[in-house]
XYZ file of N, CA, C and O in Angstrom:
756
model
N -16.850 28.638 39.534
C -17.251 29.203 40.686
C -18.535 29.921 40.206
O -19.131 30.067 40.972
N -19.172 29.664 38.987
C -20.179 30.518 39.108
C -21.606 29.038 39.131
O -21.807 28.192 38.658
N -21.534 28.987 40.936
C -22.459 27.638 40.967
C -23.753 27.884 40.995
O -25.238 27.111 40.618
N -24.466 29.148 40.917
C -26.048 29.562 40.603
C -26.276 30.200 39.348
O -27.070 31.001 38.924
N -25.510 29.465 38.084
C -25.559 30.252 36.562
C -27.089 29.069 36.280
O -27.234 28.496 36.564
N -27.661 30.153 35.336
C -28.855 30.025 34.528
C -28.942 30.445 33.665
O -28.340 30.664 32.558
N -29.705 29.084 32.677
C -29.688 28.912 30.839
C -30.789 29.090 30.941
O -31.615 27.847 31.273
N -31.161 29.779 30.016
C -33.041 29.771 29.809
C -33.274 28.943 28.114
O -31.951 28.520 27.572
N -34.264 28.649 27.895
C -34.628 28.309 26.660
C -33.625 29.055 25.632
O -34.015 30.206 25.308
N -33.169 27.664 24.473
C -32.571 28.626 23.247
C -33.434 29.399 22.227
O -35.011 29.645 22.439
N -33.084 30.814 22.124
C -34.156 31.172 21.048
C -33.373 31.231 19.625
O -31.946 31.567 19.177
N -34.633 30.863 19.076
C -33.811 30.341 17.268
C -34.752 31.387 16.657
O -35.862 31.890 16.558
N -33.593 31.900 15.205
C -34.358 33.240 14.210
C -33.616 32.677 13.626
O -32.881 32.027 12.747
N -34.910 32.565 12.091
C -33.992 32.272 10.948
C -33.836 33.710 10.097
O -34.350 34.327 9.962
N -32.673 33.513 9.842
C -31.620 34.821 8.781
C -32.751 35.276 7.601
O -32.386 36.132 7.162
N -32.789 33.708 6.861
C -33.191 34.449 5.380
C -34.873 33.653 5.213
O -34.661 32.559 5.810
N -35.369 34.177 4.586
C -36.445 34.092 4.595
C -37.381 33.736 3.250
O -38.143 33.819 2.761
N -36.137 33.261 2.533
C -36.273 33.348 0.532
C -37.129 31.689 0.438
O -36.477 30.818 1.051
N -38.392 31.725 0.405
C -39.214 30.186 -0.303
C -38.301 29.485 -0.834
O -38.425 28.266 -1.453
N -37.709 30.494 -1.901
C -36.700 29.478 -3.031
C -35.239 28.667 -2.619
O -34.368 27.710 -3.057
N -35.158 29.137 -0.959
C -33.882 28.736 -0.788
C -34.407 27.333 -0.405
O -34.972 26.605 -0.122
N -33.317 25.930 -0.466
C -33.450 24.765 -0.216
C -33.579 24.716 1.468
O -32.790 25.451 1.903
N -33.890 23.307 2.481
C -33.696 23.496 3.640
C -32.194 23.574 4.292
O -31.810 23.910 4.837
N -31.589 23.062 3.468
C -30.026 22.570 3.225
C -29.097 24.269 3.202
O -28.902 24.877 4.411
N -29.830 24.878 2.755
C -29.397 26.629 2.490
C -29.824 27.448 3.422
O -29.535 28.756 3.129
N -30.729 27.218 4.389
C -31.013 28.503 5.383
C -30.688 27.877 6.313
O -29.505 27.264 6.686
N -30.657 29.736 6.748
C -29.401 30.031 7.873
C -30.541 30.212 9.315
O -31.726 30.742 9.000
N -29.896 29.953 10.165
C -30.471 30.713 11.741
C -29.473 30.808 12.717
O -28.788 30.153 12.487
N -29.683 31.902 13.334
C -29.015 32.325 14.573
C -29.185 31.509 15.599
O -30.987 31.800 16.472
N -28.982 31.206 16.452
C -28.959 30.558 18.050
C -28.617 30.905 18.776
O -27.470 31.099 18.934
N -29.416 31.608 19.972
C -28.851 32.662 20.936
C -29.726 31.598 22.080
O -30.701 31.585 22.943
N -28.826 31.438 23.476
C -28.866 30.764 24.518
C -28.715 31.794 25.280
O -27.356 32.398 25.990
N -29.736 32.221 26.267
C -29.330 33.093 27.236
C -28.626 32.574 28.582
O -28.998 31.654 29.182
N -27.540 33.295 28.955
C -26.477 32.546 30.047
C -26.637 33.849 30.817
O -26.539 35.167 30.902
N -27.301 33.751 32.123
C -27.301 34.391 33.492
C -25.748 33.527 34.452
O -26.528 33.008 35.086
N -24.644 34.307 34.480
C -23.584 34.115 35.443
C -23.637 34.051 36.448
O -23.662 33.165 37.411
N -24.406 35.354 37.337
C -24.565 35.125 38.642
C -23.306 35.399 38.947
O -21.777 35.908 38.469
N -22.840 35.391 41.027
C -21.942 35.413 41.016
C -20.785 34.241 41.452
O -21.391 32.724 40.931
N -19.640 34.736 40.871
C -18.009 33.738 40.897
C -17.765 33.644 42.666
O -17.622 34.778 43.076
N -17.960 32.367 43.024
C -18.030 31.916 44.177
C -16.621 31.723 44.782
O -16.140 30.844 43.589
N -16.257 31.868 45.811
C -14.781 31.613 46.329
C -15.079 30.513 47.408
O -16.267 31.032 48.258
N -13.590 30.168 48.081
C -14.269 29.129 49.253
C -13.639 29.436 49.968
O -12.449 30.500 50.550
N -14.611 30.246 51.244
C -14.287 30.618 52.431
C -13.753 29.408 53.484
O -12.700 29.567 53.814
N -14.400 28.004 53.442
C -13.779 27.596 54.632
C -13.973 25.819 54.024
O -15.081 25.636 53.131
N -12.983 24.644 54.286
C -13.427 23.448 54.114
C -13.047 22.993 55.242
O -12.090 22.751 56.034
N -13.963 21.936 55.441
C -14.078 20.903 56.690
C -14.068 19.664 56.482
O -15.185 19.570 54.864
N -13.824 18.916 57.433
C -13.359 17.266 57.071
C -14.759 16.850 58.351
O -14.437 17.234 59.262
N -15.640 15.664 58.068
C -16.364 15.166 59.142
C -16.147 13.480 58.805
O -16.324 12.982 57.550
N -16.416 12.945 59.712
C -16.111 11.626 60.507
C -14.606 10.649 59.635
O -14.760 9.773 59.088
N -13.580 11.751 59.673
C -12.234 11.048 59.283
C -11.665 10.808 60.599
O -11.202 11.459 61.065
N -10.731 9.358 59.987
C -10.300 9.145 61.459
C -9.090 9.064 60.843
O -7.761 8.787 61.596
N -8.808 7.967 59.647
C -7.385 7.749 58.884
C -6.514 8.616 58.852
O -5.139 8.750 58.838
N -6.970 9.835 58.297
C -5.938 10.726 57.850
C -6.432 12.329 58.522
O -6.792 12.952 58.982
N -5.001 13.331 58.622
C -5.170 14.533 59.279
C -6.201 15.638 58.336
O -6.296 15.180 56.864
N -6.732 16.703 58.524
C -7.045 17.588 58.151
C -6.050 18.085 56.714
O -6.424 18.638 55.881
N -5.092 18.138 57.435
C -4.012 19.160 56.752
C -3.385 18.164 55.412
O -3.387 18.729 54.477
N -3.449 16.826 55.894
C -3.117 15.837 54.724
C -4.683 15.668 53.693
O -4.347 15.563 52.332
N -5.792 15.831 54.224
C -6.823 15.962 53.199
C -6.699 16.825 52.794
O -7.391 16.842 51.568
N -6.859 18.338 52.795
C -6.574 19.616 52.413
C -5.687 19.399 51.055
O -6.087 19.728 50.073
N -4.321 18.713 51.365
C -3.386 18.603 50.259
C -4.378 18.039 49.455
O -3.875 17.951 47.879
N -4.580 17.026 49.876
C -4.930 15.718 48.282
C -6.163 16.364 47.908
O -6.146 15.851 46.433
N -6.972 16.914 48.598
C -8.246 17.589 47.682
C -7.907 18.928 46.874
O -8.869 19.086 45.896
N -6.807 19.454 47.246
C -6.233 20.441 46.100
C -7.030 21.575 46.176
O -7.086 22.166 44.794
N -7.793 21.950 46.867
C -8.642 23.215 46.740
C -8.152 23.915 47.951
O -8.169 23.284 49.270
N -8.275 25.324 48.381
C -7.571 26.010 48.706
C -8.574 27.333 49.207
O -9.320 27.702 48.700
N -9.008 27.525 50.492
C -9.397 28.716 50.636
C -8.783 30.201 50.170
O -7.983 30.320 49.985
N -10.127 30.821 50.081
C -9.953 32.177 49.064
C -9.843 32.001 47.691
O -9.603 32.834 46.698
N -9.670 30.644 47.212
C -9.591 30.160 45.633
C -10.827 30.193 45.044
O -11.753 30.012 46.175
N -11.132 30.415 44.055
C -12.190 30.118 43.283
C -12.747 28.916 43.695
O -12.067 27.849 43.218
N -13.912 28.529 43.536
C -14.709 27.450 43.523
C -14.431 26.544 42.252
O -14.834 27.357 41.463
N -13.811 25.238 41.713
C -13.657 24.586 40.863
C -14.557 23.297 41.213
O -13.613 22.632 41.745
N -15.114 22.774 40.362
C -15.765 21.590 40.871
C -14.853 20.163 40.056
O -15.220 19.898 40.691
N -14.473 20.741 39.115
C -13.395 19.740 38.669
C -12.199 19.312 39.470
O -11.989 18.285 39.940
N -11.499 20.623 40.024
C -11.002 20.009 41.125
C -11.024 19.501 42.478
O -10.455 19.102 42.386
N -12.313 19.631 42.647
C -12.995 19.159 44.097
C -13.202 17.755 43.977
O -13.098 16.879 44.369
N -13.238 17.532 42.706
C -13.813 16.133 42.364
C -12.259 15.086 42.183
O -12.456 14.259 42.831
N -11.446 15.628 41.211
C -10.175 15.148 41.179
C -9.622 15.187 42.727
O -9.136 14.036 43.290
N -9.807 15.729 43.286
C -8.913 15.445 44.879
C -9.994 15.124 46.079
O -9.391 13.912 46.105
N -11.296 14.527 45.853
C -12.323 13.561 46.414
C -11.862 12.344 45.819
O -11.362 11.122 46.381
N -11.932 12.152 44.238
C -11.000 11.135 44.101
C -9.552 10.585 44.448
O -9.260 9.305 44.990
N -8.536 11.518 44.424
C -7.032 11.035 45.041
C -7.340 10.592 46.652
O -6.154 9.835 47.116
N -8.282 11.505 47.666
C -8.912 10.650 49.262
C -8.958 9.438 48.780
O -8.470 8.832 49.620
N -10.048 9.118 47.983
C -10.350 7.629 47.767
C -9.649 6.785 47.585
O -9.499 5.609 48.374
N -8.529 7.000 46.643
C -7.442 5.932 46.206
C -6.626 5.612 47.535
O -6.005 4.378 47.867
N -6.257 6.995 48.305
C -5.644 7.112 49.618
C -6.178 5.488 50.309
O -5.683 4.410 50.576
N -7.424 5.923 50.392
C -8.071 4.810 51.282
C -8.744 3.196 50.898
O -8.052 2.413 51.245
N -8.509 3.264 49.304
C -8.887 1.876 48.933
C -7.930 1.235 48.779
O -7.882 0.314 48.813
N -6.691 1.863 48.650
C -5.273 1.277 48.686
C -4.769 0.538 50.184
O -4.077 0.489 50.009
N -5.761 0.974 51.214
C -5.660 1.076 52.714
C -6.397 -0.199 53.156
O -6.303 -0.731 54.161
N -7.057 -0.497 52.233
C -8.689 -1.472 52.351
C -9.790 -1.182 53.007
O -10.568 -2.005 52.647
N -10.059 -0.046 52.318
C -11.592 0.787 52.818
C -11.621 0.893 51.586
O -12.718 1.405 50.904
N -12.297 -0.648 51.118
C -13.401 -0.405 49.902
C -14.416 -0.154 49.644
O -15.141 0.320 48.354
N -15.181 0.232 50.814
C -16.865 1.138 51.076
C -16.329 2.625 51.601
O -17.695 2.934 51.586
N -15.488 3.429 51.073
C -14.924 4.512 50.997
C -15.743 5.219 50.862
O -16.220 4.919 48.945
N -16.441 5.976 50.877
C -17.281 6.882 50.287
C -17.282 8.574 50.893
O -17.487 8.677 51.770
N -17.118 9.011 50.004
C -16.861 11.016 50.234
C -18.245 11.943 49.785
O -18.425 11.561 48.176
N -19.103 12.668 50.135
C -19.660 13.885 49.903
C -19.518 14.573 49.886
O -19.159 15.462 51.171
N -19.543 16.160 49.589
C -19.055 17.301 49.729
C -20.410 18.065 49.615
O -21.575 17.939 48.115
N -20.896 18.677 50.705
C -21.905 19.449 50.947
C -21.430 21.105 50.616
O -20.243 21.683 50.997
N -22.272 21.911 50.194
C -21.598 22.998 49.783
C -22.844 24.077 50.748
O -24.201 24.010 50.747
N -22.273 25.190 51.204
C -23.415 25.977 52.085
C -22.887 27.312 51.750
O -21.985 27.932 51.532
N -23.979 28.442 52.349
C -23.784 29.717 51.613
C -23.632 30.478 52.457
O -24.687 30.931 52.902
N -22.473 30.874 52.996
C -22.711 31.666 54.244
C -23.258 33.207 54.466
O -23.202 33.490 53.450
N -24.265 33.673 55.052
C -25.273 34.342 54.661
C -24.207 35.910 55.050
O -24.475 36.687 54.746
N -22.958 35.963 56.201
C -22.437 36.966 56.351
C -21.021 37.313 55.293
O -20.448 38.211 55.909
N -20.791 36.420 54.382
C -19.857 36.797 53.630
C -20.690 36.185 51.726
O -20.271 35.386 51.910
N -20.397 37.484 51.587
C -21.688 36.797 50.096
C -20.317 36.595 49.053
O -19.392 37.013 49.068
N -20.732 36.172 48.276
C -19.763 35.392 47.166
C -18.598 34.497 47.456
O -17.845 34.037 46.520
N -18.881 33.832 48.628
C -18.307 33.042 49.505
C -18.968 31.719 49.893
O -20.140 31.662 49.524
N -18.169 30.484 49.731
C -19.169 28.950 49.843
C -18.249 28.561 51.125
O -16.904 28.414 51.473
N -18.755 27.659 51.916
C -18.464 26.943 52.984
C -18.563 25.250 52.187
O -19.407 24.726 51.869
N -17.445 24.973 52.389
C -17.128 23.338 51.631
C -17.188 22.243 53.035
O -16.224 22.526 53.873
N -18.521 21.217 52.891
C -17.871 20.463 54.121
C -18.088 18.924 53.630
O -18.648 18.607 52.640
N -17.137 18.203 53.824
C -16.287 17.099 52.968
C -17.010 15.915 54.191
O -16.529 15.623 54.584
N -18.150 15.009 53.712
C -18.778 13.850 54.548
C -17.889 12.380 54.608
O -18.309 12.097 53.434
N -17.111 11.957 54.695
C -16.613 10.541 54.481
C -17.473 9.761 55.298
O -17.484 9.644 56.234
N -17.491 8.480 54.405
C -18.240 7.393 54.737
C -16.581 6.441 55.195
O -16.430 5.921 54.359
N -15.833 6.319 55.715
C -14.788 5.085 55.575
C -14.508 4.070 55.390
O -14.181 2.977 55.018
N -16.188 3.339 56.506
C -16.332 2.119 56.604
C -14.924 1.233 57.125
O -14.236 1.721 57.613
N -15.146 -0.017 57.249
C -14.017 -1.233 57.517
C -12.788 -1.207 56.439
O -12.933 -1.471 55.458
N -11.116 -1.668 57.041
C -10.111 -2.143 56.159
C -10.926 -3.429 55.646
O -10.985 -4.339 56.386
N -10.630 -3.565 55.079
C -10.760 -5.439 54.074
C -9.398 -6.235 53.972
O -8.214 -5.330 53.459
N -8.995 -7.138 54.417
C -7.944 -8.183 54.414
C -8.129 -9.033 53.062
O -9.258 -9.556 53.200
N -7.051 -9.365 52.339
C -7.108 -10.237 51.805
C -7.110 -11.515 52.350
O -6.200 -11.934 53.104
N -8.083 -12.360 52.330
C -7.855 -14.241 52.439
C -7.581 -14.944 52.140
O -5.970 -15.873 52.254
N -7.427 -15.050 50.513
C -6.931 -15.924 49.775
C -7.028 -15.329 48.831
O -7.726 -14.368 47.535
N -5.363 -15.593 47.499
C -5.672 -15.289 46.550
C -4.982 -16.937 45.215
O -4.796 -17.448 46.157
N -6.504 -16.971 44.937
C -6.455 -18.288 43.776
C -6.776 -17.884 42.382
O -6.974 -17.019 41.605
N -6.013 -18.898 41.606
C -6.105 -18.592 39.961
C -6.361 -20.220 39.530
O -6.176 -21.070 40.220
N -7.522 -19.733 38.748
C -8.705 -20.226 38.384
C -8.184 -20.930 36.806
O -8.182 -19.485 35.987
N -7.955 -21.600 36.371
C -8.369 -21.881 34.816
C -7.040 -22.419 34.229
O -6.448 -22.381 33.235
N -6.239 -22.262 35.047
C -4.148 -22.705 34.412
C -4.206 -23.530 34.655
O -4.446 -24.359 35.605
N -3.091 -24.321 33.964
C -3.361 -25.978 33.892
C -1.918 -25.807 33.418
O -1.301 -27.214 33.587
N -0.823 -25.054 33.075
C 0.311 -25.206 32.502
C 1.155 -24.696 33.272
O 2.465 -24.738 33.494
N 0.950 -23.435 33.916
C 2.300 -22.414 34.740
C 1.840 -23.042 35.979
O 0.991 -22.851 36.269
N 2.880 -22.780 36.595
C 3.123 -23.225 37.725
C 2.807 -22.129 39.033
O 2.541 -20.832 38.394
N 2.180 -22.539 40.011
C 1.515 -21.395 40.524
C 2.385 -19.847 41.570
O 2.024 -18.880 41.403
N 3.709 -20.783 41.215
C 4.700 -19.550 42.071
C 4.967 -18.490 41.014
O 5.491 -17.303 41.433
N 5.389 -19.273 39.820
C 5.327 -18.399 38.945
C 4.252 -17.097 38.746
O 4.844 -15.816 38.579
N 3.045 -17.330 38.554
C 2.294 -16.342 39.225
C 2.324 -15.521 40.493
O 2.152 -14.310 40.035
N 2.488 -16.050 41.557
C 1.939 -15.605 42.625
C 3.691 -14.720 42.337
O 3.278 -13.432 43.419
N 4.641 -14.323 41.905
C 5.809 -13.554 41.573
C 5.408 -12.553 41.293
O 5.976 -11.544 41.464
N 3.905 -12.951 40.484
C 3.879 -11.563 39.298
C 2.579 -10.718 39.996
O 2.106 -9.822 39.554
N 2.694 -11.107 41.321
C 0.916 -10.412 41.915
C 1.810 -9.875 43.182
O 2.910 -10.223 43.792
N 1.030 -8.561 43.099
C 1.986 -7.114 44.096
C 0.760 -7.034 45.762
O 1.255 -6.567 46.080
N -0.131 -8.426 45.465
C -0.678 -8.137 46.610
C -0.127 -9.571 47.542
O 0.206 -10.699 46.943
N -0.829 -9.186 49.195
C -0.527 -10.769 49.861
C -1.362 -10.872 50.597
O -2.149 -10.492 50.759
N -1.427 -12.428 50.347
C -2.673 -12.672 51.197
C -2.512 -12.203 52.603
O -1.503 -11.877 53.584
N -3.257 -11.994 53.661
C -3.592 -11.391 54.740
C -3.166 -9.918 55.015
O -3.020 -9.276 56.258
N -3.162 -9.239 53.928
C -2.398 -7.867 53.920
C -3.998 -7.020 53.531
O -4.489 -7.676 53.125
N -3.852 -5.546 53.712
C -5.130 -4.871 52.998
C -4.755 -5.032 51.641
O -4.236 -4.870 50.945
N -6.346 -4.848 51.610
C -6.484 -4.696 49.893
C -6.550 -3.832 49.271
O -6.356 -2.409 50.192
N -5.373 -3.842 48.476
C -5.069 -2.585 47.352
C -5.077 -2.281 46.084
O -5.013 -3.370 45.699
N -6.369 -1.429 45.140
C -6.400 -1.531 44.287
C -5.377 -1.017 43.733
O -5.306 -1.480 42.001
N -4.560 -0.556 43.841
C -3.288 0.166 43.119
C -2.849 -1.076 42.565
O -2.380 -1.652 41.377
N -1.967 -1.975 43.699
C -1.549 -3.149 43.455
C -1.976 -4.173 42.707
O -1.546 -4.612 41.978
N -3.408 -4.151 42.858
C -4.320 -4.921 42.196
C -4.248 -4.835 40.291
O -4.047 -5.748 39.497
N -4.268 -3.623 40.354
C -4.198 -3.517 39.127
C -3.287 -3.459 38.329
O -3.123 -3.952 37.397
N -1.802 -3.023 39.174
C -0.594 -3.426 38.564
C -0.455 -5.339 38.693
O 0.300 -5.463 37.549
N -0.816 -5.493 39.797
C -0.583 -6.677 38.729
C -1.286 -7.459 38.070
O -0.794 -8.554 37.382
N -2.490 -7.720 37.821
C -3.843 -7.797 36.554
C -2.844 -7.392 34.905
O -2.753 -8.225 34.302
N -2.234 -6.045 35.201
C -1.162 -5.799 34.056
C 0.040 -6.391 33.851
O 0.167 -6.382 32.942
N 0.341 -6.709 34.666
C 1.904 -7.956 34.724
C 1.533 -9.337 34.311
O 2.243 -10.060 33.896
N 0.478 -9.792 34.609
C 0.023 -11.025 34.695
C -0.202 -10.869 32.756
O -0.134 -12.311 32.527
N -0.791 -10.022 32.753
C -1.505 -9.963 30.865
C -0.323 -9.890 30.060
O -0.180 -10.298 29.089
N 0.767 -9.042 30.530
C 1.580 -8.917 29.811
C 2.561 -10.558 29.622
O 3.589 -10.212 29.307
N 2.358 -11.147 30.714
C 3.119 -12.812 30.402
C 2.839 -12.948 29.352
O 3.659 -13.895 28.350
N 1.873 -13.151 29.177
C 1.724 -13.386 27.193
C 1.274 -14.834 27.858
O 1.002 -15.703 26.603
N 0.595 -15.553 28.715
C 1.020 -16.747 28.975
C -0.729 -17.039 28.996
O -1.179 -18.170 28.277
N -1.607 -16.299 29.314
C -2.668 -16.283 28.714
C -3.562 -14.580 27.713
O -3.223 -14.047 27.414
N -4.992 -15.566 27.296
C -5.945 -14.226 26.387
C -5.941 -13.259 27.112
O -5.943 -11.710 27.207
N -6.457 -13.735 28.399
C -7.079 -12.339 29.500
C -6.945 -12.692 30.944
O -7.935 -13.446 31.044
N -6.535 -12.076 31.487
C -6.794 -11.966 33.353
C -7.566 -11.680 33.849
O -7.622 -9.825 33.579
N -8.839 -11.652 34.384
C -10.009 -10.781 35.056
C -9.896 -11.235 36.765
O -10.193 -11.979 36.776
N -10.120 -10.419 37.028
C -10.183 -10.697 38.957
C -11.517 -11.189 39.421
O -12.433 -10.609 38.660
N -11.733 -12.030 40.085
C -13.167 -11.695 40.353
C -13.142 -11.875 42.262
O -12.343 -12.587 42.727
N -13.904 -11.124 43.061
C -14.049 -10.768 44.236
C -14.896 -11.373 44.863
O -16.597 -11.688 44.279
N -14.551 -12.065 46.151
C -15.682 -12.894 47.059
C -15.345 -11.827 48.593
O -14.386 -12.526 49.074
N -16.609 -11.082 48.360
C -16.494 -10.385 49.390
C -17.362 -10.954 50.698
O -17.984 -11.634 50.478
N -16.241 -10.945 51.950
C -17.275 -11.926 53.412
C -17.449 -10.730 54.199
O -16.417 -10.572 55.018
N -18.831 -9.707 54.476
C -18.786 -8.396 54.782
C -18.514 -8.646 56.312
O -18.114 -7.706 56.702
N -19.019 -9.889 56.661
C -19.526 -9.727 58.482
C -17.668 -9.918 59.110
O -16.882 -9.774 59.810
N -16.392 -10.655 58.275
C -15.145 -10.715 58.910
C -14.120 -9.784 57.796
O -12.821 -9.851 58.639
N -14.348 -8.903 57.236
C -14.070 -7.977 56.864
C -12.635 -8.464 55.130
O -11.520 -8.072 55.652
N -13.665 -9.818 55.095
C -12.114 -10.414 54.595
C -12.413 -10.349 52.932
O -13.619 -10.618 52.389
N -11.444 -10.411 52.252
C -12.148 -10.648 50.671
C -11.353 -11.754 50.000
O -9.547 -11.808 49.854
N -11.705 -12.619 48.954
C -11.352 -13.688 48.427
C -10.883 -13.092 46.631
O -11.790 -12.613 46.184
N -10.015 -13.456 46.528
C -9.584 -12.730 44.855
C -9.577 -14.358 43.994
O -8.343 -15.158 44.545
N -10.143 -14.608 43.150
C -9.928 -15.709 42.414
C -9.863 -15.093 40.794
O -10.193 -14.071 40.394
């Protein structure tokens, strides 16, 4: 919650001034001046440009509450949670930016605004298997958690790649993507 912390240049003092000591035996004290400032609490949390989820759902995913201390790590994890929900629904161009404002009437508080760029959902046009000459296509497809014409889903893709690699038929399975921005479709090779 210390948003306005200031850290100055370190102060280095030599403790032993004996010329007979080797460089390895010399000791020093390093002091780093830190001015913490005020520890900020969250006043309000707002979302902008959101159409897919409700504010209540977003606040739960964000995992920060009003009147709690500002925590950058929790905020980043929460934003990542929101991104995962969007990306698992096909919104591959999702982006969220958190803006911080200091209200003049409430000292020690911050207002958070999460500005979302949802983009458009992308759908899978084709799933192609390249370089496979021995295993039947249907054996590979039954290990894929994605289907053609469904929204692109990052979690299902990760699980599918893990499953294909665990089959032991191939050295390594790596997906390649061909995005059709105009039609909002993706081919996975």
